[in-house]
PDB file of C-alpha atoms and ligand atoms in Angstrom:
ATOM      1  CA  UNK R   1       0.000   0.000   0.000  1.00 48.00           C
ATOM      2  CA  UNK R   2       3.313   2.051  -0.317  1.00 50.00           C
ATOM      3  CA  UNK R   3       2.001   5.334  -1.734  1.00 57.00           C
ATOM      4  CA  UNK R   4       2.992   9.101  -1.090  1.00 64.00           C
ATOM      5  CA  UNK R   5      -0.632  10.806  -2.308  1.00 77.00           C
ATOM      6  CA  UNK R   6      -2.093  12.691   0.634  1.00 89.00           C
ATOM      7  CA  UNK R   7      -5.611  12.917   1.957  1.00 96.00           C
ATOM      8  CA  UNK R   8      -7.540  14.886   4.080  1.00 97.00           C
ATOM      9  CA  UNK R   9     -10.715  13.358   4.845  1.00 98.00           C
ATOM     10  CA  UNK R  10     -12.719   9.928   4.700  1.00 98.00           C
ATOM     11  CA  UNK R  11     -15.636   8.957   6.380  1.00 98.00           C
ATOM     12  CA  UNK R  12     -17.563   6.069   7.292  1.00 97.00           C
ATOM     13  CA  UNK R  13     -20.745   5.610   6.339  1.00 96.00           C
ATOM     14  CA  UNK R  14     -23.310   3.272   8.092  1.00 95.00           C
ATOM     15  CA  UNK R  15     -27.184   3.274   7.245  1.00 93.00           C
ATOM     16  CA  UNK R  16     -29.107   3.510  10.526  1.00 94.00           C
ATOM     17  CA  UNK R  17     -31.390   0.336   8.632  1.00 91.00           C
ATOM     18  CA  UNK R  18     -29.862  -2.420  10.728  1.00 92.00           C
ATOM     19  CA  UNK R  19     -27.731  -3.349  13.757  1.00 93.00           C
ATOM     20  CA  UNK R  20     -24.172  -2.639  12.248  1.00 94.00           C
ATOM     21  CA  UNK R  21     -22.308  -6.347  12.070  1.00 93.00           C
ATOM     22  CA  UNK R  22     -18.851  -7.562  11.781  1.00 94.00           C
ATOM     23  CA  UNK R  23     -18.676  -7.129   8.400  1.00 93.00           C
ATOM     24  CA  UNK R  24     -19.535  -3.026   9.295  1.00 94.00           C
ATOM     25  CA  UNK R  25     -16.704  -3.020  11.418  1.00 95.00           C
ATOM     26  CA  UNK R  26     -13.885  -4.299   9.329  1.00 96.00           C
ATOM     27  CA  UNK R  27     -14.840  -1.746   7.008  1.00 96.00           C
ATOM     28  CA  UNK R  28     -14.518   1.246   9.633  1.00 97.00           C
ATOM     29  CA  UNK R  29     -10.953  -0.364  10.738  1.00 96.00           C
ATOM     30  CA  UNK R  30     -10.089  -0.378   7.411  1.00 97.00           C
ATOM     31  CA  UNK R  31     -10.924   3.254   7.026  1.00 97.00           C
ATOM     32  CA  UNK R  32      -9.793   4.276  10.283  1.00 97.00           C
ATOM     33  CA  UNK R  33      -6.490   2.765   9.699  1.00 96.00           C
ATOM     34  CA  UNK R  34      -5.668   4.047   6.025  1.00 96.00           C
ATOM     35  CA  UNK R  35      -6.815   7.726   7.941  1.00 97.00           C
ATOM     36  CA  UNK R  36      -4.503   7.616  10.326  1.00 96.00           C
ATOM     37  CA  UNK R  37      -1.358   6.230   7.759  1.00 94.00           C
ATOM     38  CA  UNK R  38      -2.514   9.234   5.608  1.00 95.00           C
ATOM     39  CA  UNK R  39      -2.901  12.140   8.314  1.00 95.00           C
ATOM     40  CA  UNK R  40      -6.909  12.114   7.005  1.00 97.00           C
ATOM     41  CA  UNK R  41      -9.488  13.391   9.075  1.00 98.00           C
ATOM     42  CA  UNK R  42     -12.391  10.597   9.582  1.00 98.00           C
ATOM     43  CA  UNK R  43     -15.965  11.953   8.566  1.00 98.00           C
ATOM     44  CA  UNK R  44     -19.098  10.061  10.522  1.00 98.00           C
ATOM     45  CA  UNK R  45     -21.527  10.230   7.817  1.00 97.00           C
ATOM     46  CA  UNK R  46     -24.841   8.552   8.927  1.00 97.00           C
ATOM     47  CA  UNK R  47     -27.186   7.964   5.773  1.00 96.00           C
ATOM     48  CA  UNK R  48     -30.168   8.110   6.784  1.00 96.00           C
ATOM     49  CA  UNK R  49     -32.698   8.610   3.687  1.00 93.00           C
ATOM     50  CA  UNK R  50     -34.468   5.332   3.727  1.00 88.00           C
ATOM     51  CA  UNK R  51     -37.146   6.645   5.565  1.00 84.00           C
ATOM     52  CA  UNK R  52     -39.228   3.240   5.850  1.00 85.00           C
ATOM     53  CA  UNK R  53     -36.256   1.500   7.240  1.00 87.00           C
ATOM     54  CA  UNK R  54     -35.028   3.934  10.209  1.00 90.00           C
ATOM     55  CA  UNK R  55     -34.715   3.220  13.127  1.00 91.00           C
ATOM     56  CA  UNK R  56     -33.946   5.008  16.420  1.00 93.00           C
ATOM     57  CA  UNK R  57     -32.364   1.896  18.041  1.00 94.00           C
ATOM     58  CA  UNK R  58     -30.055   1.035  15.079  1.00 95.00           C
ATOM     59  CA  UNK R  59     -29.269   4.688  14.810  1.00 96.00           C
ATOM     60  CA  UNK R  60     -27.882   4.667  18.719  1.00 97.00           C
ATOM     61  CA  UNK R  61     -26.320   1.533  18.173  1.00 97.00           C
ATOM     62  CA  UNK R  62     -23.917   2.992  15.815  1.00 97.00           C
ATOM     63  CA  UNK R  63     -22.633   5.244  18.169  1.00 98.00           C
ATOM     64  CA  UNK R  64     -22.763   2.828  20.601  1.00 97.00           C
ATOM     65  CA  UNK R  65     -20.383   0.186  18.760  1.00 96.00           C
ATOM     66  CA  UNK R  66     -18.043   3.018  17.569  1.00 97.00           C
ATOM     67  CA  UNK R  67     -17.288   3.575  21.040  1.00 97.00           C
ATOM     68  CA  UNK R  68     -17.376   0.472  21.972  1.00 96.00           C
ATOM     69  CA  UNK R  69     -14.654  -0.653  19.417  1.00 96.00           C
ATOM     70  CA  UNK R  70     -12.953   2.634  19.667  1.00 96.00           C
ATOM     71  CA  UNK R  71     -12.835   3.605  16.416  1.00 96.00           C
ATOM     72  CA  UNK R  72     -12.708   7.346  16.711  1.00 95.00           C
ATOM     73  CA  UNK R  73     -14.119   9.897  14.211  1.00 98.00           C
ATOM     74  CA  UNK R  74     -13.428  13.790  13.603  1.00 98.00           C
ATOM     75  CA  UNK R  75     -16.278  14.919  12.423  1.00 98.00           C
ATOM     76  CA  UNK R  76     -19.824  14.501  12.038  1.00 98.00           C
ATOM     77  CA  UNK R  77     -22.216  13.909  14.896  1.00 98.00           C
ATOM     78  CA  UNK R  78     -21.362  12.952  18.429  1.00 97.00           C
ATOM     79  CA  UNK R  79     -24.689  11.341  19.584  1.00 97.00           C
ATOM     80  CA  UNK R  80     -28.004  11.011  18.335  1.00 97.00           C
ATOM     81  CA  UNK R  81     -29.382  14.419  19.300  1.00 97.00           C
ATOM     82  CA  UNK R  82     -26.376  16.205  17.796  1.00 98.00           C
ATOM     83  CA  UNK R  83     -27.246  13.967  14.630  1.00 97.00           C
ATOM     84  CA  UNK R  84     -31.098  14.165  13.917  1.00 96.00           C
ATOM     85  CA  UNK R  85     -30.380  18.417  15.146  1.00 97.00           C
ATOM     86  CA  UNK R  86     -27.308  19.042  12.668  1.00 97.00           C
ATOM     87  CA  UNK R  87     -26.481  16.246  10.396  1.00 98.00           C
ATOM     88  CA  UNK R  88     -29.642  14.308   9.251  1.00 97.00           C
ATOM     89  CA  UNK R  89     -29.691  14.313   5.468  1.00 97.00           C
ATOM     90  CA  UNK R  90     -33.348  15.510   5.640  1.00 97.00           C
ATOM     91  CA  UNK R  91     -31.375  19.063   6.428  1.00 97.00           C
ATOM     92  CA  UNK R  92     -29.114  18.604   3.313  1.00 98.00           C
ATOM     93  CA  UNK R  93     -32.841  17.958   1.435  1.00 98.00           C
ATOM     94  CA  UNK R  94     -32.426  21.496  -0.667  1.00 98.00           C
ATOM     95  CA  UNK R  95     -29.068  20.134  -1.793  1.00 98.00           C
ATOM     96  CA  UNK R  96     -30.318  16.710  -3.099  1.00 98.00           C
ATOM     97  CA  UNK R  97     -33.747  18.654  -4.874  1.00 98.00           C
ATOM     98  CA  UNK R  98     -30.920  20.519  -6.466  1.00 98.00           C
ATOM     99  CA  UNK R  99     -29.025  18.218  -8.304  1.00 98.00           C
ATOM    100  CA  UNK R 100     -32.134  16.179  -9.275  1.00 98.00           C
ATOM    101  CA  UNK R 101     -33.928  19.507 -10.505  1.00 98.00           C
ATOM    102  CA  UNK R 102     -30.342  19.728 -12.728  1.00 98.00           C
ATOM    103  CA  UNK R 103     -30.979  16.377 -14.164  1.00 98.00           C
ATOM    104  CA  UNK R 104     -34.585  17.181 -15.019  1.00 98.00           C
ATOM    105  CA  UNK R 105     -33.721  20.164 -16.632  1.00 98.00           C
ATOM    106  CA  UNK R 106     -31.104  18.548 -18.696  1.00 98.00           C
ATOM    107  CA  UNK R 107     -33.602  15.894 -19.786  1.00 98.00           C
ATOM    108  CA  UNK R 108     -31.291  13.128 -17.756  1.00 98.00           C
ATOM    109  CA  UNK R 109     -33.793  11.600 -16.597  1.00 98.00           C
ATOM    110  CA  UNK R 110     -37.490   9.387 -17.256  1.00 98.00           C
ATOM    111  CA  UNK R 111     -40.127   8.637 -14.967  1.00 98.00           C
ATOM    112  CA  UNK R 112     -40.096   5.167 -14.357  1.00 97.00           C
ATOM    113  CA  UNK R 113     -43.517   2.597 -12.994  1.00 95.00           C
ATOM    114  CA  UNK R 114     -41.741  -0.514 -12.601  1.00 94.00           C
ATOM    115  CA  UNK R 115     -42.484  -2.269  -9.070  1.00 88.00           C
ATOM    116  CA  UNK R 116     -38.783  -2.936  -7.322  1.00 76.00           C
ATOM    117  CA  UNK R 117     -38.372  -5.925  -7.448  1.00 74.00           C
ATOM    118  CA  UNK R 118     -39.743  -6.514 -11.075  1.00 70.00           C
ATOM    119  CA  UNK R 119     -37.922  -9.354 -13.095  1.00 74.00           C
ATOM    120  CA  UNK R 120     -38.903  -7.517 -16.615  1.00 81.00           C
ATOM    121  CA  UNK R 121     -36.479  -4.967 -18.525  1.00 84.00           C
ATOM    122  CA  UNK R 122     -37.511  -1.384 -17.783  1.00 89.00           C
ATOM    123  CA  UNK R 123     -39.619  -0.239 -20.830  1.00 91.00           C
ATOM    124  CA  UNK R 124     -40.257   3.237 -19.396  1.00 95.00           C
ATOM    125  CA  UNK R 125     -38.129   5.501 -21.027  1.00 95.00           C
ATOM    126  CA  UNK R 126     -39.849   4.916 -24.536  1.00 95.00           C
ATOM    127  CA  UNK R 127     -43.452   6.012 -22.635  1.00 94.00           C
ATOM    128  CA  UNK R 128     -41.649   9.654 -21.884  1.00 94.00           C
ATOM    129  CA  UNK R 129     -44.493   9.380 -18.549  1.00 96.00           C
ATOM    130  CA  UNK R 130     -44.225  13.161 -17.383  1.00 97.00           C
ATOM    131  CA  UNK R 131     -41.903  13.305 -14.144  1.00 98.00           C
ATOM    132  CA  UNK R 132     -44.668  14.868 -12.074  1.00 96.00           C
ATOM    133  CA  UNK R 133     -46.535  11.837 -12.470  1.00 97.00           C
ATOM    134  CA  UNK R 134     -47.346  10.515  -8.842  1.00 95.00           C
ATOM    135  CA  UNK R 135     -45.383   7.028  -7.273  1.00 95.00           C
ATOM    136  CA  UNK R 136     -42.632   7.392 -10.297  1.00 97.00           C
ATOM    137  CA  UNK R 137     -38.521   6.603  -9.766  1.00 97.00           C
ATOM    138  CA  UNK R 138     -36.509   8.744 -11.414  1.00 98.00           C
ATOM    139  CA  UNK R 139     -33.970   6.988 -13.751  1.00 98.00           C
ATOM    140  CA  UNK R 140     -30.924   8.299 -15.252  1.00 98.00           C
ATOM    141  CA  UNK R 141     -30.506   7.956 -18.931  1.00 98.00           C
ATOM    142  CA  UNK R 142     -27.172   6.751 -18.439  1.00 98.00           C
ATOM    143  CA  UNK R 143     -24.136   6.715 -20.651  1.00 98.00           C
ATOM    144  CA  UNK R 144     -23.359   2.593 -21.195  1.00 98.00           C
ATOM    145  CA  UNK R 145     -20.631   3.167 -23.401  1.00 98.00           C
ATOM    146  CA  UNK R 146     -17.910   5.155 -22.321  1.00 98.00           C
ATOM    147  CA  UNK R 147     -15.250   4.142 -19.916  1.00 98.00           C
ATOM    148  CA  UNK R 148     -15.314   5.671 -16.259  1.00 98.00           C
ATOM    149  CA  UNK R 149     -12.191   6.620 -14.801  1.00 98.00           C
ATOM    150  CA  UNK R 150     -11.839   5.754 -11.086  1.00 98.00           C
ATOM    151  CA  UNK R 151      -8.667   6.883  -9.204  1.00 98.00           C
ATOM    152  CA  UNK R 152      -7.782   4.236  -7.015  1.00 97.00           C
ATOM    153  CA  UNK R 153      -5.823   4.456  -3.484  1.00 95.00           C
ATOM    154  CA  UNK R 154      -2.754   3.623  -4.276  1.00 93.00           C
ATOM    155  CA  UNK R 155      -2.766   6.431  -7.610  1.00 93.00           C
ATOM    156  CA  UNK R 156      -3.594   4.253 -10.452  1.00 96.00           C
ATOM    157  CA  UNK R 157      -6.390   4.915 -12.762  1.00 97.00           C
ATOM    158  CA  UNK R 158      -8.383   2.266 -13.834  1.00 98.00           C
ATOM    159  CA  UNK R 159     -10.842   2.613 -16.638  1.00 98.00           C
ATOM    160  CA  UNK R 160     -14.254   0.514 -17.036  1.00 98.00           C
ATOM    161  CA  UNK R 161     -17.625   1.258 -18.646  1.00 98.00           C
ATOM    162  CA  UNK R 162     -20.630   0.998 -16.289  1.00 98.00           C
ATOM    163  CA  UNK R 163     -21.524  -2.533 -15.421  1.00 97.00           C
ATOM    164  CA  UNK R 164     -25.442  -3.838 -16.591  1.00 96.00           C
ATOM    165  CA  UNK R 165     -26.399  -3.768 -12.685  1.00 94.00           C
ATOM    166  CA  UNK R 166     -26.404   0.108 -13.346  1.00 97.00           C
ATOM    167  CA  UNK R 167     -27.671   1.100 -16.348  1.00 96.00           C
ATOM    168  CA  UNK R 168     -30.496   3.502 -15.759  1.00 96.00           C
ATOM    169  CA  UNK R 169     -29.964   3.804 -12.204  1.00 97.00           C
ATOM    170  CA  UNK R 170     -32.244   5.171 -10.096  1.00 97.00           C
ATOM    171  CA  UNK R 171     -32.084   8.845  -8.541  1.00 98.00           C
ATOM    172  CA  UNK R 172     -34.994   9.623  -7.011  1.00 98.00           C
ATOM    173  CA  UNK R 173     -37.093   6.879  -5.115  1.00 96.00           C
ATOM    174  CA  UNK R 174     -41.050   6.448  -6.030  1.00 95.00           C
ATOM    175  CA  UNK R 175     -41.453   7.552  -1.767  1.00 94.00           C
ATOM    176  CA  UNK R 176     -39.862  11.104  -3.267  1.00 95.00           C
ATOM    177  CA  UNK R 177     -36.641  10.471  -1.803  1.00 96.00           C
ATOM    178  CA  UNK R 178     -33.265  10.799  -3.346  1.00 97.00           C
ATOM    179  CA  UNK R 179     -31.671   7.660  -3.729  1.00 97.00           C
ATOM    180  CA  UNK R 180     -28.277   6.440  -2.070  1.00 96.00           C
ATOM    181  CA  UNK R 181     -26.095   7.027  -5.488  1.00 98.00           C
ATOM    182  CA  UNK R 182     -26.660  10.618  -5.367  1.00 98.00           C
ATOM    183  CA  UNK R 183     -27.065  11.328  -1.690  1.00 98.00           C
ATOM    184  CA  UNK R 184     -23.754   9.955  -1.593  1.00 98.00           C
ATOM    185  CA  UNK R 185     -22.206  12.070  -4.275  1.00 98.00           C
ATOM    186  CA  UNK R 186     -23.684  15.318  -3.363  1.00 98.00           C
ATOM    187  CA  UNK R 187     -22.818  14.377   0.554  1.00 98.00           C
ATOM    188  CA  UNK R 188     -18.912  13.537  -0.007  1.00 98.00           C
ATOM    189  CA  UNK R 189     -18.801  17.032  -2.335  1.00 98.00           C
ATOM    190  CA  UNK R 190     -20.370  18.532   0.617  1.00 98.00           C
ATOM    191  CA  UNK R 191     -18.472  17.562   3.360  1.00 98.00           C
ATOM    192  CA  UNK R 192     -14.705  17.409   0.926  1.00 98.00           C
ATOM    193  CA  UNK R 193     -14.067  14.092   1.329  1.00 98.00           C
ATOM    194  CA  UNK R 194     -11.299  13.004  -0.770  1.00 98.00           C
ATOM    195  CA  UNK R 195     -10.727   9.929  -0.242  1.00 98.00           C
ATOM    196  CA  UNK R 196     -13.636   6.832   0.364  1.00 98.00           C
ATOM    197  CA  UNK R 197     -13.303   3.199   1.508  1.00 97.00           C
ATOM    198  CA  UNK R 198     -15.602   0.761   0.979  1.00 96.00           C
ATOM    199  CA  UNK R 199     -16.613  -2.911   0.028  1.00 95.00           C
ATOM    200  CA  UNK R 200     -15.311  -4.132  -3.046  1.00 95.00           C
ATOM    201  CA  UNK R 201     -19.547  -4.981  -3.104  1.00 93.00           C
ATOM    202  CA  UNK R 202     -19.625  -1.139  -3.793  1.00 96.00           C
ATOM    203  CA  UNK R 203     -17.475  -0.953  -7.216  1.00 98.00           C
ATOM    204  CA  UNK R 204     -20.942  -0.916  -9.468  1.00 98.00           C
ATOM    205  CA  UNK R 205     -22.055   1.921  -6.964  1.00 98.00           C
ATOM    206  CA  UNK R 206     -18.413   3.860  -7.444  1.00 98.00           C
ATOM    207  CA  UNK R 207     -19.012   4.043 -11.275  1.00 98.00           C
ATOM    208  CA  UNK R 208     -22.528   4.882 -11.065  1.00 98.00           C
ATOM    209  CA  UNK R 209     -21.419   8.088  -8.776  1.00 98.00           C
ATOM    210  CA  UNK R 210     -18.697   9.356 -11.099  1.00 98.00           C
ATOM    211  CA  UNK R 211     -20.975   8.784 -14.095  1.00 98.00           C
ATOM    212  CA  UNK R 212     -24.028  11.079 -11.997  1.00 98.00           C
ATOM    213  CA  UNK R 213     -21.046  13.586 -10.648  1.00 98.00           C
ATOM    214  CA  UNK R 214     -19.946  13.760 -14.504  1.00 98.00           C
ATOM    215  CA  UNK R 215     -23.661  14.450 -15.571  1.00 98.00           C
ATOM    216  CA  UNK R 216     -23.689  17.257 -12.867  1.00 98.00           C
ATOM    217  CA  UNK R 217     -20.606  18.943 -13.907  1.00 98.00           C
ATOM    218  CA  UNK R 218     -19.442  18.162 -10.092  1.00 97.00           C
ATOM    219  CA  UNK R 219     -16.096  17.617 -11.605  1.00 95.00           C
ATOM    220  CA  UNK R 220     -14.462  17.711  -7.766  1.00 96.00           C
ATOM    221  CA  UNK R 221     -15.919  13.977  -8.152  1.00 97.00           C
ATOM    222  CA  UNK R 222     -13.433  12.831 -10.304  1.00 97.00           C
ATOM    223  CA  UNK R 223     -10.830  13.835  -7.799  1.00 96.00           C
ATOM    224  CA  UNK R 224     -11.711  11.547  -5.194  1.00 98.00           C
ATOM    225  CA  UNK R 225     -10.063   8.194  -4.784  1.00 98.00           C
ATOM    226  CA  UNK R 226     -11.191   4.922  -4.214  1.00 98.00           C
ATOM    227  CA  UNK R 227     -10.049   1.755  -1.975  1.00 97.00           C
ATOM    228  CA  UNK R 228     -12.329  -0.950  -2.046  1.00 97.00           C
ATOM    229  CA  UNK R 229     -12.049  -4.006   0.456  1.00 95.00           C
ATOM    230  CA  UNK R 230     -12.311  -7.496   0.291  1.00 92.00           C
ATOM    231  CA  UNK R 231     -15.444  -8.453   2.536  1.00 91.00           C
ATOM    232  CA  UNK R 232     -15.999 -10.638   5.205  1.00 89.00           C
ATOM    233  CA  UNK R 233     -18.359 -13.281   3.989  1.00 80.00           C
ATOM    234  CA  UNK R 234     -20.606 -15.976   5.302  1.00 74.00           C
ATOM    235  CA  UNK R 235     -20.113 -20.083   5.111  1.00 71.00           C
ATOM    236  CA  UNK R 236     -21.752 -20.152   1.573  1.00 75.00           C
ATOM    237  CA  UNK R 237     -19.502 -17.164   0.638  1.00 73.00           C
ATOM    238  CA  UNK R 238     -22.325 -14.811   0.369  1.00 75.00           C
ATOM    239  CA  UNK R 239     -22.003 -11.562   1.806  1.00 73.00           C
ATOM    240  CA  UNK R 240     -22.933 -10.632   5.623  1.00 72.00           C
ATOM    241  CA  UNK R 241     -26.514  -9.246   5.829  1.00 65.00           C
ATOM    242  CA  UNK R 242     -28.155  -6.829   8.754  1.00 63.00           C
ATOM    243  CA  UNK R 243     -30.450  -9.448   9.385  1.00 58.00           C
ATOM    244  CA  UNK R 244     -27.982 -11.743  10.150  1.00 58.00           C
ATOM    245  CA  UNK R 245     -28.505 -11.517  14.186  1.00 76.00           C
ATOM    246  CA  UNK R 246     -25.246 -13.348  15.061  1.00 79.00           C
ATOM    247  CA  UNK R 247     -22.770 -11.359  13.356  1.00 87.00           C
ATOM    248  CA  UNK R 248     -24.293  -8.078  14.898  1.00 93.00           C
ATOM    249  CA  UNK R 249     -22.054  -6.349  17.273  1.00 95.00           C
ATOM    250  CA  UNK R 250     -25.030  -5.913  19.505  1.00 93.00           C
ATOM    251  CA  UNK R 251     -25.555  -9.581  19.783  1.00 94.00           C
ATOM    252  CA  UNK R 252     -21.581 -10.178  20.260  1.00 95.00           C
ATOM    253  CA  UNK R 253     -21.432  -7.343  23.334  1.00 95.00           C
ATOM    254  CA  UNK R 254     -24.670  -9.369  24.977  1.00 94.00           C
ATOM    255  CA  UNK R 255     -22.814 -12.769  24.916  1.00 94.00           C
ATOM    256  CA  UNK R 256     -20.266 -10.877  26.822  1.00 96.00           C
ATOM    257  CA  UNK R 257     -17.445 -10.627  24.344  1.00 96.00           C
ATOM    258  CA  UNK R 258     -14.667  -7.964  24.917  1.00 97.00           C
ATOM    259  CA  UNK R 259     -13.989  -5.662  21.664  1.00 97.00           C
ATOM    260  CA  UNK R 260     -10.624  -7.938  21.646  1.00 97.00           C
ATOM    261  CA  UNK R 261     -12.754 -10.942  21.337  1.00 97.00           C
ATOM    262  CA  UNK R 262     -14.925  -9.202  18.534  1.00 96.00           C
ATOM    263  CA  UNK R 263     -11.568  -8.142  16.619  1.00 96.00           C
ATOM    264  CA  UNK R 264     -10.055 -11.247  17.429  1.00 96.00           C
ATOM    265  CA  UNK R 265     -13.291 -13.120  15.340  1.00 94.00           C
ATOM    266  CA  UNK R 266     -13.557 -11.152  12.357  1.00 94.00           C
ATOM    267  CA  UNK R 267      -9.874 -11.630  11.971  1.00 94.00           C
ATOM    268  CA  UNK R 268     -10.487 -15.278  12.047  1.00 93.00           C
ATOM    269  CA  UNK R 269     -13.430 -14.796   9.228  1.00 91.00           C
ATOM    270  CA  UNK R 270     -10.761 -13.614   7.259  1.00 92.00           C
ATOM    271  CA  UNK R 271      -8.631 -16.085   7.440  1.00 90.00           C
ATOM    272  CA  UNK R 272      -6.287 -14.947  10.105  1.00 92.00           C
ATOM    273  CA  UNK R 273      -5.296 -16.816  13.406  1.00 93.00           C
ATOM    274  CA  UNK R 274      -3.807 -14.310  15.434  1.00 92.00           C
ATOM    275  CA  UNK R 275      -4.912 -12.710  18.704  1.00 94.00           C
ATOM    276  CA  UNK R 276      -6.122  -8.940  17.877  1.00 95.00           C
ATOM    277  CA  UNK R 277      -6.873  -6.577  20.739  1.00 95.00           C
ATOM    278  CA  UNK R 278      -7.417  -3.406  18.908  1.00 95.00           C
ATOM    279  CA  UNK R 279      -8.885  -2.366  15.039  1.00 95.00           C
ATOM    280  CA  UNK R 280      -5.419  -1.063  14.489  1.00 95.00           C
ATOM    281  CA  UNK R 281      -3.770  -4.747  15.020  1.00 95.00           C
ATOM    282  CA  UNK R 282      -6.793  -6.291  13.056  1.00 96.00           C
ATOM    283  CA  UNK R 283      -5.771  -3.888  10.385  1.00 95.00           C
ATOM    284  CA  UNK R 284      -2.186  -5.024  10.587  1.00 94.00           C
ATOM    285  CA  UNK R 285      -2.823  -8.635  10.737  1.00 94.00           C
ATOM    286  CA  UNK R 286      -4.618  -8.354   8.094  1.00 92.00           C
ATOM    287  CA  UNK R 287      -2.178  -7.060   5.624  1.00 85.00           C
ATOM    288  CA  UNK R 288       0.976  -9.383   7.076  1.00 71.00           C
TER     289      UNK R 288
HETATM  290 ZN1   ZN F 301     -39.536   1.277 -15.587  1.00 71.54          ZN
END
C-alpha cells in the first residue's frame, strides 16, 4: 500500500437500517487505519434517507459500537441528538432537490412505474411518462458506453464502462426520496471528502457516482479516490446481511465478548489466526 498521495478526509458511512455487524466493522478499521497512515481526518456520515427502514435503536447503536470498538471519528455527529439536530440528510434535502432539478432540466432523466423488485427490462423511457406523475422513480438515462475513470488508493487509474447492474440507475425513489447514489455524491462534495473506503460490493455503486457527478458537472468527483475491500463473507460465501442476528455487534457485546474478542473473530473470518486486541492490530494482521 506504499504510496505518497495525501488525503484529508474519509468517512464512514453506516445506514441507521440495521444493527451494524462484523462485516460493518472491518470496514470502519479499514478506514480508520488508512486515515490515520494518511494524516486524514475521519468523517461520521450517517445515511439516513431510507425513511421506511429507520430506526432510532439502530441509529444509537452505531454510536454505541463506535465507542465500543474505539474507532474514533473527527467529524460529524457525536450522539443522536447532535445527529437528527445538525447532520440528518433531511437538512441537506435542498441540496439533493438541487441536483435532481439539474438532471430534469437537462432531460437526464425518465419517470419510471416498474415495481422494485420486477424481473422484466424497464420499458419506461420509450413512454416519456411526465416526471410529475405521482409514485414514479426517477432513472438516469445513463451513458453505457464510455469508460469511467476511477482513481484508485494507491494512484492508479483504472478505466471501465458501467456494469449492466447500473444502467439507468435510479435517482430519485417512487417515496420522493433521493436515492443512495446521489445522496452519496452530493454528501462527499459537501463535506470534501477526498478519499472513500468501501466494500469491493460497492465498485458498481463507485461508477454509477462518477458517471451522476460527470452528468452534474461536479467535476471535484473525479478527484476523489477509491479503496475498495475485500469483505468478510458468510459459510456459503455470500455476503454478511443486517439481518444476520449473530454477526451483529449488539448480539456479540450481549454474549459478553470484549472488543478484543470481537476483533479477534472477524480476523479469524478472514482467514487470520492471530490474537487482535485493537482495530489497528486487526488492520495489521490483516495485511501481514
Ligand atoms: Zn420502468
Amino acid at each position: 500500500m506504499a504510496n505518497s498521495s495525501t488525503y484529508h478526509k474519509t468517512r464512514i458511512a453506516p445506514t441507521p437500517s440495521g444493527y451494524l455487524h462484523v462485516g460493518n466493522v472491518l470496514s470502519f478499521a479499514i478506514t480508520a487505519a488508512l486515515a490515520r497512515k494518511k494524516g486524514a481526518k475521519v468523517l461520521l456520515r450517517i445515511d439516513d434517507m431510507d425513511r421506511e427502514r429507520v430506526n432510532p435503536l439502530y441509529l444509537q447503536d452505531i454510536f454505541d459500537t463506535l465507542n465500543y470498538l474505539g474507532i474514533a471519528w473527527d467529524e460529524g455527529p457525536s450522539n443522536v441528538e447532535d445527529f437528527e439536530s445538525n447532520f440528518s440528510q433531511l437538512h441537506r434535502m435542498p441540496l439533493y432537490q438541487q441536483a435532481l432539478d439539474q438532471l430534469a432540466q437537462n432531460k437526464l432523466v425518465f419517470a419510471c412505474t416498474c415495481p422494485r423488485s420486477t424481473q422484466k427490462p424497464c420499458t419506461c423511457l420509450e413512454q416519456q411518462l411526465p416526471l410529475s406523475t405521482p409514485n414514479v422513480s426517477w432513472r438516469l438515462i445513463t451513458n453505457n458506453d464510455d469508460p469511467i475513470q476511477v482513481k484508485t488508493y494507491i494512484g492508479k487509474t483504472i478505466s471501465e464502462i458501467l456494469p449492466v447492474s447500473m444502467h439507468n440507475f435510479v435517482v430519485k425513489k417512487k417515496d420522493g426520496y433521493p436515492a443512495y447514489q446521489l445522496t452519496s455524491v452530493i454528501d462527499d462534495l459537501h463535506y470534501g471528502v477526498d478519499l472513500i473506503v468501501r466494500g469491493q460490493d460497492l465498485w458498481d455503486s463507485t461508477l454509477a457516482q462518477l458517471q451522476l457527478a460527470g452528468l452534474l458537472h461536479k467535476t471535484d468527483f473525479s478527484n476523489i479516490s477509491f479503496y475498495h475491500h475485500p469483505l468478510i463473507t458468510d459459510a456459503t460465501g455470500n455476503k454478511l446481511s443486517k439481518s444476520a442476528g449473530s454477526t451483529s455487534v449488539q448480539y456479540l457485546r450481549q454474549q459478553g465478548k470484549s472488543a478484543a474478542e470481537i476483533f479477534t473473530m472477524i480476523a479469524g473470518m478472514m482467514g487470520v489466526t492471530a490474537q487482535v486486541s485493537s482495530w489497528k492490530a486487526l488492520v495489521e494482521a490483516l495485511v501481514e
